[in-house]
Amino acid sequence: MSCPSSTPSTVISAGLAPVTLPLQFGGDVIQESLEIQLADQIVPTLGERLARLSRRDRLTLLEPAASRLLIAAEIQRLQARHPDLAPMFTVAAEAERAITDLQTLQAANGGFRPWAESGDYTQPFLSAYAARAIAAAERAGIVVPPPLRDRLQSYLQGIANNPSDCPGCTREQRLEALLGLAELGQRRPDLMASLYADREQLSDLGQIKLAHLLSRDPNWQIEAALLTTSLSEVTYNTGRAASLNLPTSWQWYGSATAAQAELLQLLVQQDANADQLQAVAQGLMDLQREGAWPSLYDNAVALSALANYQPNRDISEATVSLGSETLGTFSFPGRYSLSRTDLPRGSSELRIDSDGELPYLAAYSYSLPGPQPGRLQGIRVTRTLQPANSREPIATLGLRQPTEPINLPVGAIFDVGRRNHPRPRRQSY
């Protein structure tokens, strides 16, 4: 006897309204529902996901500690306007734990060790990132022990003056140190000219950060604007979004999310026009998976960028329609969730109209009857079967079960080749 089975799946779209999403209902679906969340805050589901990511990182490590502190600071700042934001993320506890970890990791020279047992080795790049988190915490009203801050500032001054401990990356190290010092309120105009003269030697992400640093100094506004304009060469526009098209970096702090967040920070600082800001913010939102970004670090820098962009948003009303039916009209500030199971058949459109940039999340859940061949989550795998010492395949298989059995002679030797097809770049239309 066989038991009836079904395979549940969910398709999620998150971004900024106003938006129109084409939908197709019906077919072989045996159960389906549509859930929509609206909030005049960043992402309605972000707090729950952040709480899970934070619980997962329990070791005393530098990057997670700095990321937790940065997230706590930005959420506390946002909760001043949205008290119900991220109720599962306890700001006070996360900030206290992060500061305790940073105190444990601080070395005698004031920099931070990547982990507690790494001896006297300190990590300049992540120490500068920690300075950003500490500065954000202070702006949010979180108490940071003065020695933690002062010793770090002294360390970054030394790195800015003499970054020779990092052969091949002295420019990047000096740039990160100057960014960390700027976050702590200390500027070094004496080092700006040499950095700008070597700008072509920096990576694209490094040039974004340099433009961000120059934008903080009133004497370097023209150069900052020129650098920002040149970024159009590595930015592609697809529909409503604008995203950076940069080479993949080996560092997690050079991820696509981090680069997009840095670009948004830069444009906010330079008071870019509303259309450009919305397109870059949408590009950052498009990098989410299941309502959040991949890592704790990605979530921290994305949240920081969107928190700075958030004050530019002023929304009073939004209307949600499915096809010709109006599902509801909502007033803001506030947060709303609605769901439907009696969906129309065939093609339709989900339309969210708002008088400002409104974060939304739409989740379409459905079940297909019977066992399914597997979920292809952006990765395709091809296997080839061929006799030993032969290049001519006798069978090619993907993830789907073959429709016909493959008959092989007994005692023969075969080679099985496997090829992974990388996930294509996300496109918007």
Short mmCIF file of C-alpha atoms in Angstrom, two decimals:
data_model
loop_
_atom_site.label_atom_id
_atom_site.label_comp_id
_atom_site.label_asym_id
_atom_site.label_seq_id
_atom_site.Cartn_x
_atom_site.Cartn_y
_atom_site.Cartn_z
CA MET A 1 0.00 0.00 0.00
CA SER A 2 1.36 3.42 -0.87
CA CYS A 3 0.78 6.49 1.28
CA PRO A 4 -0.25 9.76 -0.35
CA SER A 5 2.53 12.29 -0.27
CA SER A 6 3.11 15.89 -1.26
CA THR A 7 6.10 18.18 -1.50
CA PRO A 8 5.67 21.62 0.13
CA SER A 9 7.59 24.55 -1.34
CA THR A 10 7.70 28.29 -0.73
CA VAL A 11 8.67 31.13 -3.05
CA ILE A 12 9.62 34.36 -1.26
CA SER A 13 9.91 37.87 -2.65
CA ALA A 14 11.15 40.68 -0.42
CA GLY A 15 11.96 44.26 -1.27
CA LEU A 16 10.51 47.74 -1.42
CA ALA A 17 7.03 48.70 -2.59
CA PRO A 18 5.43 50.02 -4.73
CA VAL A 19 5.74 46.77 -6.65
CA THR A 20 3.78 44.50 -8.99
CA LEU A 21 4.50 40.75 -8.87
CA PRO A 22 3.16 38.39 -11.59
CA LEU A 23 1.74 35.16 -10.17
CA GLN A 24 0.47 31.89 -11.63
CA PHE A 25 -2.00 29.87 -9.55
CA GLY A 26 -3.46 26.43 -10.12
CA GLY A 27 -2.02 23.63 -12.24
CA ASP A 28 -1.16 20.47 -10.31
CA VAL A 29 -1.05 22.30 -6.96
CA ILE A 30 -3.09 20.55 -4.25
CA GLN A 31 -2.67 23.16 -1.50
CA GLU A 32 -1.54 26.78 -1.71
CA SER A 33 -1.50 30.00 0.29
CA LEU A 34 -0.24 33.55 -0.05
CA GLU A 35 1.12 35.51 2.92
CA ILE A 36 2.03 39.20 2.76
CA GLN A 37 3.85 41.21 5.42
CA LEU A 38 4.15 44.99 5.41
CA ALA A 39 6.03 47.20 7.84
CA ASP A 40 7.52 50.68 7.74
CA GLN A 41 10.73 49.15 9.00
CA ILE A 42 13.48 47.26 7.22
CA VAL A 43 12.41 43.63 6.91
CA PRO A 44 9.44 42.26 8.88
CA THR A 45 11.07 38.86 9.55
CA LEU A 46 14.63 40.08 10.13
CA GLY A 47 14.56 40.02 13.93
CA GLU A 48 13.69 36.33 14.19
CA ARG A 49 16.37 35.34 11.70
CA LEU A 50 18.99 37.48 13.45
CA ALA A 51 18.17 35.85 16.77
CA ARG A 52 18.75 32.40 15.24
CA LEU A 53 22.02 33.46 13.60
CA SER A 54 23.26 35.01 16.84
CA ARG A 55 22.48 31.89 18.88
CA ARG A 56 24.43 29.81 16.37
CA ASP A 57 27.68 31.77 16.93
CA ARG A 58 28.59 30.95 20.53
CA LEU A 59 32.38 30.84 20.24
CA THR A 60 34.49 33.83 21.29
CA LEU A 61 35.51 35.05 17.84
CA LEU A 62 36.23 38.59 16.69
CA GLU A 63 34.03 38.95 13.64
CA PRO A 64 30.85 37.47 15.20
CA ALA A 65 31.36 39.56 18.35
CA ALA A 66 31.71 42.78 16.34
CA SER A 67 28.74 41.82 14.14
CA ARG A 68 26.51 41.12 17.15
CA LEU A 69 27.42 44.50 18.64
CA LEU A 70 26.74 46.31 15.35
CA ILE A 71 23.37 44.56 14.96
CA ALA A 72 22.40 45.34 18.56
CA ALA A 73 23.31 49.00 18.07
CA GLU A 74 21.34 49.40 14.85
CA ILE A 75 18.28 47.59 16.21
CA GLN A 76 18.30 49.76 19.33
CA ARG A 77 18.47 52.84 17.12
CA LEU A 78 15.59 51.60 14.95
CA GLN A 79 13.47 50.60 17.94
CA ALA A 80 13.22 54.28 18.87
CA ARG A 81 10.88 54.60 15.87
CA HIS A 82 9.60 51.01 15.75
CA PRO A 83 9.29 49.53 19.27
CA ASP A 84 8.01 46.20 17.93
CA LEU A 85 11.04 45.63 15.68
CA ALA A 86 12.92 42.36 16.34
CA PRO A 87 11.22 41.34 19.61
CA MET A 88 13.19 38.07 19.70
CA PHE A 89 16.53 39.90 19.54
CA THR A 90 17.39 41.10 23.06
CA VAL A 91 19.56 44.15 22.49
CA ALA A 92 20.92 44.53 26.02
CA ALA A 93 21.96 40.88 26.37
CA GLU A 94 23.52 40.69 22.90
CA ALA A 95 25.43 43.94 23.37
CA GLU A 96 26.74 42.90 26.79
CA ARG A 97 27.88 39.53 25.48
CA ALA A 98 29.57 41.12 22.44
CA ILE A 99 31.43 43.70 24.55
CA THR A 100 32.58 40.98 26.96
CA ASP A 101 33.92 38.96 24.03
CA LEU A 102 35.73 42.01 22.64
CA GLN A 103 37.33 42.67 26.03
CA THR A 104 38.53 39.05 26.07
CA LEU A 105 39.95 39.38 22.55
CA GLN A 106 41.72 42.73 22.98
CA ALA A 107 45.51 42.30 22.98
CA ALA A 108 48.11 44.35 24.84
CA ASN A 109 48.69 46.60 21.80
CA GLY A 110 44.99 47.57 21.69
CA GLY A 111 44.08 45.57 18.59
CA PHE A 112 41.84 42.53 18.60
CA ARG A 113 42.87 38.92 18.21
CA PRO A 114 40.72 36.84 15.82
CA TRP A 115 40.19 34.26 18.58
CA ALA A 116 41.18 34.03 22.21
CA GLU A 117 43.99 31.49 21.75
CA SER A 118 45.75 33.28 18.88
CA GLY A 119 48.55 34.62 21.10
CA ASP A 120 49.71 38.16 20.41
CA TYR A 121 48.53 38.16 16.78
CA THR A 122 46.01 40.92 16.04
CA GLN A 123 43.85 41.32 12.94
CA PRO A 124 43.99 44.91 11.58
CA PHE A 125 41.06 44.60 9.16
CA LEU A 126 38.66 43.11 11.68
CA SER A 127 39.91 45.46 14.39
CA ALA A 128 38.84 48.36 12.16
CA TYR A 129 35.46 46.65 11.70
CA ALA A 130 35.17 46.36 15.48
CA ALA A 131 35.76 50.13 15.70
CA ARG A 132 32.74 50.61 13.45
CA ALA A 133 30.63 48.44 15.76
CA ILE A 134 31.85 50.24 18.89
CA ALA A 135 31.08 53.64 17.37
CA ALA A 136 27.59 52.48 16.36
CA ALA A 137 27.00 51.20 19.90
CA GLU A 138 27.99 54.55 21.39
CA ARG A 139 25.66 56.40 18.99
CA ALA A 140 22.82 54.10 20.06
CA GLY A 141 23.42 54.80 23.74
CA ILE A 142 25.06 51.47 24.58
CA VAL A 143 27.77 51.91 27.21
CA VAL A 144 31.21 50.86 25.94
CA PRO A 145 34.09 50.73 28.46
CA PRO A 146 36.40 53.70 27.66
CA PRO A 147 39.63 51.62 27.82
CA LEU A 148 38.27 49.29 25.13
CA ARG A 149 37.70 52.22 22.81
CA ASP A 150 40.82 54.26 23.67
CA ARG A 151 43.26 51.36 23.30
CA LEU A 152 41.71 50.40 19.96
CA GLN A 153 41.99 53.98 18.72
CA SER A 154 45.68 54.06 19.61
CA TYR A 155 46.21 50.75 17.79
CA LEU A 156 44.49 52.02 14.63
CA GLN A 157 46.62 55.17 14.70
CA GLY A 158 49.70 52.97 14.62
CA ILE A 159 48.34 50.91 11.71
CA ALA A 160 47.47 54.07 9.76
CA ASN A 161 50.99 55.42 10.28
CA ASN A 162 52.82 52.20 9.54
CA PRO A 163 50.84 49.45 7.79
CA SER A 164 54.00 47.64 6.67
CA ASP A 165 53.14 44.51 8.69
CA CYS A 166 50.92 43.44 5.80
CA PRO A 167 53.04 43.00 2.64
CA GLY A 168 51.00 43.59 -0.50
CA CYS A 169 48.03 45.17 1.27
CA THR A 170 49.43 48.31 2.89
CA ARG A 171 46.95 50.58 1.08
CA GLU A 172 43.96 48.48 2.08
CA GLN A 173 45.19 48.23 5.66
CA ARG A 174 45.69 51.99 5.93
CA LEU A 175 42.28 52.62 4.37
CA GLU A 176 40.53 50.32 6.84
CA ALA A 177 42.40 51.89 9.76
CA LEU A 178 41.39 55.39 8.64
CA LEU A 179 37.77 54.29 8.26
CA GLY A 180 37.84 52.86 11.78
CA LEU A 181 39.36 56.06 13.15
CA ALA A 182 36.76 58.16 11.32
CA GLU A 183 34.01 56.09 12.94
CA LEU A 184 35.57 56.85 16.33
CA GLY A 185 35.60 60.56 15.50
CA GLN A 186 39.25 61.00 14.56
CA ARG A 187 40.33 62.10 11.08
CA ARG A 188 43.74 61.98 9.46
CA PRO A 189 43.74 64.50 6.57
CA ASP A 190 47.52 64.15 6.30
CA LEU A 191 47.11 60.65 4.83
CA MET A 192 44.29 61.37 2.38
CA ALA A 193 46.43 62.58 -0.53
CA SER A 194 48.59 59.45 -0.71
CA LEU A 195 45.55 57.17 -0.55
CA TYR A 196 43.76 59.07 -3.29
CA ALA A 197 46.88 59.06 -5.49
CA ASP A 198 46.97 55.24 -5.25
CA ARG A 199 43.23 54.77 -5.76
CA GLU A 200 43.69 52.78 -8.99
CA GLN A 201 45.63 50.18 -7.00
CA LEU A 202 42.62 49.52 -4.78
CA SER A 203 39.93 46.99 -5.58
CA ASP A 204 36.50 48.20 -6.66
CA LEU A 205 35.24 47.65 -3.13
CA GLY A 206 38.27 49.52 -1.80
CA GLN A 207 37.41 52.47 -4.05
CA ILE A 208 33.85 52.51 -2.67
CA LYS A 209 35.27 52.65 0.85
CA LEU A 210 37.74 55.36 -0.16
CA ALA A 211 34.90 57.44 -1.60
CA HIS A 212 33.07 56.93 1.69
CA LEU A 213 36.11 58.14 3.62
CA LEU A 214 36.62 61.17 1.35
CA SER A 215 32.95 62.09 1.69
CA ARG A 216 33.48 62.66 5.41
CA ASP A 217 36.03 65.42 4.73
CA PRO A 218 34.74 68.76 3.39
CA ASN A 219 38.03 69.32 1.53
CA TRP A 220 37.66 66.14 -0.55
CA GLN A 221 34.06 66.38 -1.79
CA ILE A 222 34.97 66.79 -5.48
CA GLU A 223 37.22 63.72 -5.46
CA ALA A 224 34.58 61.71 -3.59
CA ALA A 225 31.96 62.64 -6.19
CA LEU A 226 34.27 61.65 -9.07
CA LEU A 227 34.99 58.28 -7.48
CA THR A 228 31.28 57.67 -6.92
CA THR A 229 30.48 58.55 -10.53
CA SER A 230 33.09 56.06 -11.77
CA LEU A 231 31.24 53.28 -9.94
CA SER A 232 28.60 53.31 -12.68
CA GLU A 233 31.03 51.18 -14.71
CA VAL A 234 30.67 48.30 -12.22
CA THR A 235 26.95 48.77 -11.52
CA TYR A 236 24.24 47.08 -13.55
CA ASN A 237 20.59 48.04 -13.56
CA THR A 238 17.89 45.41 -13.95
CA GLY A 239 14.33 46.64 -13.70
CA ARG A 240 13.84 48.28 -10.30
CA ALA A 241 17.22 47.34 -8.80
CA ALA A 242 20.82 48.52 -9.19
CA SER A 243 23.53 46.08 -8.12
CA LEU A 244 27.30 46.01 -8.10
CA ASN A 245 28.93 43.60 -10.53
CA LEU A 246 32.25 42.90 -8.81
CA PRO A 247 34.64 39.93 -8.96
CA THR A 248 34.03 37.37 -6.23
CA SER A 249 36.31 38.04 -3.27
CA TRP A 250 37.84 35.38 -1.05
CA GLN A 251 37.14 37.41 2.07
CA TRP A 252 33.71 37.10 3.65
CA TYR A 253 33.93 40.83 4.38
CA GLY A 254 34.17 41.40 0.63
CA SER A 255 30.92 39.57 -0.12
CA ALA A 256 28.32 40.81 -2.59
CA THR A 257 26.12 41.85 0.33
CA ALA A 258 28.94 43.81 1.97
CA ALA A 259 29.79 45.62 -1.29
CA GLN A 260 26.15 46.51 -1.95
CA ALA A 261 25.76 47.75 1.64
CA GLU A 262 28.88 49.93 1.31
CA LEU A 263 27.49 51.45 -1.89
CA LEU A 264 24.19 52.27 -0.17
CA GLN A 265 26.05 53.83 2.78
CA LEU A 266 28.04 55.97 0.36
CA LEU A 267 25.00 57.19 -1.56
CA VAL A 268 23.11 58.00 1.64
CA GLN A 269 26.08 60.03 2.86
CA GLN A 270 26.23 61.91 -0.44
CA ASP A 271 22.47 62.63 -0.47
CA ALA A 272 21.92 60.84 -3.78
CA ASN A 273 18.56 61.24 -5.51
CA ALA A 274 15.62 59.14 -4.30
CA ASP A 275 15.43 56.91 -7.40
CA GLN A 276 19.10 55.96 -7.18
CA LEU A 277 18.84 55.24 -3.45
CA GLN A 278 15.75 53.09 -3.92
CA ALA A 279 17.36 51.09 -6.74
CA VAL A 280 20.51 50.34 -4.71
CA ALA A 281 18.46 49.52 -1.59
CA GLN A 282 16.34 47.15 -3.70
CA GLY A 283 19.52 45.52 -4.99
CA LEU A 284 20.58 44.94 -1.38
CA MET A 285 17.17 43.50 -0.48
CA ASP A 286 17.35 41.18 -3.50
CA LEU A 287 20.44 39.52 -2.01
CA GLN A 288 18.36 38.12 0.85
CA ARG A 289 17.56 34.44 1.08
CA GLU A 290 14.48 33.41 3.08
CA GLY A 291 14.11 36.86 4.57
CA ALA A 292 17.71 37.59 5.61
CA TRP A 293 21.27 37.69 4.29
CA PRO A 294 23.59 34.66 4.34
CA SER A 295 25.89 35.29 7.33
CA LEU A 296 25.88 37.22 10.60
CA TYR A 297 28.42 39.65 9.09
CA ASP A 298 26.29 40.20 5.98
CA ASN A 299 23.24 40.89 8.14
CA ALA A 300 25.19 43.36 10.28
CA VAL A 301 26.52 45.49 7.42
CA ALA A 302 23.24 45.31 5.48
CA LEU A 303 21.22 46.30 8.55
CA SER A 304 23.61 49.19 9.22
CA ALA A 305 23.24 50.50 5.66
CA LEU A 306 19.46 50.17 5.66
CA ALA A 307 19.20 51.78 9.10
CA ASN A 308 20.96 54.86 7.72
CA TYR A 309 18.68 54.78 4.68
CA GLN A 310 15.58 54.25 6.82
CA PRO A 311 15.13 57.89 7.95
CA ASN A 312 14.68 58.90 4.30
CA ARG A 313 11.44 56.92 4.16
CA ASP A 314 8.10 58.57 4.97
CA ILE A 315 5.01 56.40 4.42
CA SER A 316 1.41 57.04 5.43
CA GLU A 317 -0.69 54.52 3.48
CA ALA A 318 -0.47 51.39 1.33
CA THR A 319 -2.99 49.28 -0.60
CA VAL A 320 -2.62 45.57 -1.43
CA SER A 321 -4.50 44.10 -4.41
CA LEU A 322 -4.64 40.62 -5.92
CA GLY A 323 -5.89 40.86 -9.47
CA SER A 324 -8.96 43.10 -9.42
CA GLU A 325 -9.64 42.46 -5.71
CA THR A 326 -8.41 44.86 -3.03
CA LEU A 327 -7.14 42.86 -0.06
CA GLY A 328 -6.74 45.84 2.25
CA THR A 329 -5.63 49.41 2.81
CA PHE A 330 -3.19 50.03 5.67
CA SER A 331 -2.03 53.12 7.56
CA PHE A 332 1.49 53.68 8.88
CA PRO A 333 3.43 53.66 11.13
CA GLY A 334 2.61 50.05 11.81
CA ARG A 335 3.16 46.46 10.82
CA TYR A 336 0.65 44.17 9.11
CA SER A 337 0.33 40.56 8.01
CA LEU A 338 -2.39 39.05 5.83
CA SER A 339 -2.84 35.64 4.23
CA ARG A 340 -5.12 34.07 1.65
CA THR A 341 -5.84 30.44 0.81
CA ASP A 342 -8.73 30.97 -1.64
CA LEU A 343 -6.58 32.11 -4.53
CA PRO A 344 -7.82 32.78 -8.08
CA ARG A 345 -6.98 30.33 -10.85
CA GLY A 346 -4.58 31.14 -13.66
CA SER A 347 -2.49 34.26 -14.12
CA SER A 348 -2.81 37.15 -11.70
CA GLU A 349 -0.85 40.03 -10.19
CA LEU A 350 -0.05 40.95 -6.62
CA ARG A 351 0.15 44.72 -6.44
CA ILE A 352 1.36 46.75 -3.46
CA ASP A 353 0.85 50.49 -3.92
CA SER A 354 2.29 52.92 -1.38
CA ASP A 355 3.00 56.63 -1.14
CA GLY A 356 6.59 55.95 -0.12
CA GLU A 357 9.19 53.18 -0.10
CA LEU A 358 7.60 50.38 1.95
CA PRO A 359 9.43 47.15 2.88
CA TYR A 360 7.37 44.06 2.08
CA LEU A 361 7.66 40.29 2.13
CA ALA A 362 5.40 38.05 0.02
CA ALA A 363 5.50 34.26 0.46
CA TYR A 364 3.63 31.89 -1.87
CA SER A 365 3.47 28.37 -0.41
CA TYR A 366 2.23 25.39 -2.39
CA SER A 367 2.29 21.59 -2.37
CA LEU A 368 2.64 19.28 -5.36
CA PRO A 369 1.18 15.77 -5.34
CA GLY A 370 3.40 12.71 -5.10
CA PRO A 371 7.17 12.39 -4.77
CA GLN A 372 9.14 15.06 -6.61
CA PRO A 373 12.54 14.66 -8.31
CA GLY A 374 14.21 17.13 -5.94
CA ARG A 375 14.56 20.87 -5.43
CA LEU A 376 17.05 22.68 -7.63
CA GLN A 377 18.09 25.61 -5.44
CA GLY A 378 20.13 27.44 -8.04
CA ILE A 379 22.64 24.59 -8.47
CA ARG A 380 22.64 22.04 -11.29
CA VAL A 381 24.70 18.85 -11.17
CA THR A 382 25.42 16.71 -14.22
CA ARG A 383 26.91 13.21 -14.00
CA THR A 384 28.31 11.31 -16.96
CA LEU A 385 28.94 7.58 -17.14
CA GLN A 386 31.56 6.31 -19.57
CA PRO A 387 33.75 3.23 -20.02
CA ALA A 388 37.21 3.50 -18.49
CA ASN A 389 39.76 5.23 -20.75
CA SER A 390 36.98 6.50 -23.01
CA ARG A 391 35.65 10.01 -23.47
CA GLU A 392 32.36 8.93 -25.04
CA PRO A 393 29.61 8.92 -22.37
CA ILE A 394 27.04 6.15 -22.49
CA ALA A 395 24.66 7.96 -20.12
CA THR A 396 24.15 11.45 -18.72
CA LEU A 397 22.25 12.00 -15.48
CA GLY A 398 21.06 15.04 -13.55
CA LEU A 399 19.32 15.11 -10.18
CA ARG A 400 16.15 13.62 -11.63
CA GLN A 401 15.73 9.84 -11.54
CA PRO A 402 16.27 8.34 -15.04
CA THR A 403 13.05 7.45 -16.85
CA GLU A 404 14.63 4.26 -18.23
CA PRO A 405 17.05 1.90 -16.42
CA ILE A 406 20.68 1.93 -17.53
CA ASN A 407 21.94 -1.57 -18.40
CA LEU A 408 25.66 -2.19 -17.80
CA PRO A 409 27.70 -5.34 -18.50
CA VAL A 410 29.01 -7.29 -15.51
CA GLY A 411 32.76 -7.01 -14.79
CA ALA A 412 33.32 -3.82 -16.81
CA ILE A 413 34.98 -0.70 -15.33
CA PHE A 414 33.36 2.70 -15.73
CA ASP A 415 34.27 6.29 -14.92
CA VAL A 416 31.66 8.53 -13.33
CA GLY A 417 32.23 12.22 -13.97
CA ARG A 418 30.50 15.00 -12.07
CA ARG A 419 30.13 18.62 -13.01
CA ASN A 420 28.65 21.34 -10.82
CA HIS A 421 27.08 24.24 -12.69
CA PRO A 422 27.45 27.36 -10.52
CA ARG A 423 24.38 29.32 -9.53
CA PRO A 424 23.70 32.06 -12.10
CA ARG A 425 23.59 35.70 -11.08
CA ARG A 426 20.17 36.72 -9.82
CA GLN A 427 18.28 38.75 -12.39
CA SER A 428 15.34 41.11 -11.96
CA TYR A 429 12.89 42.05 -14.66
#
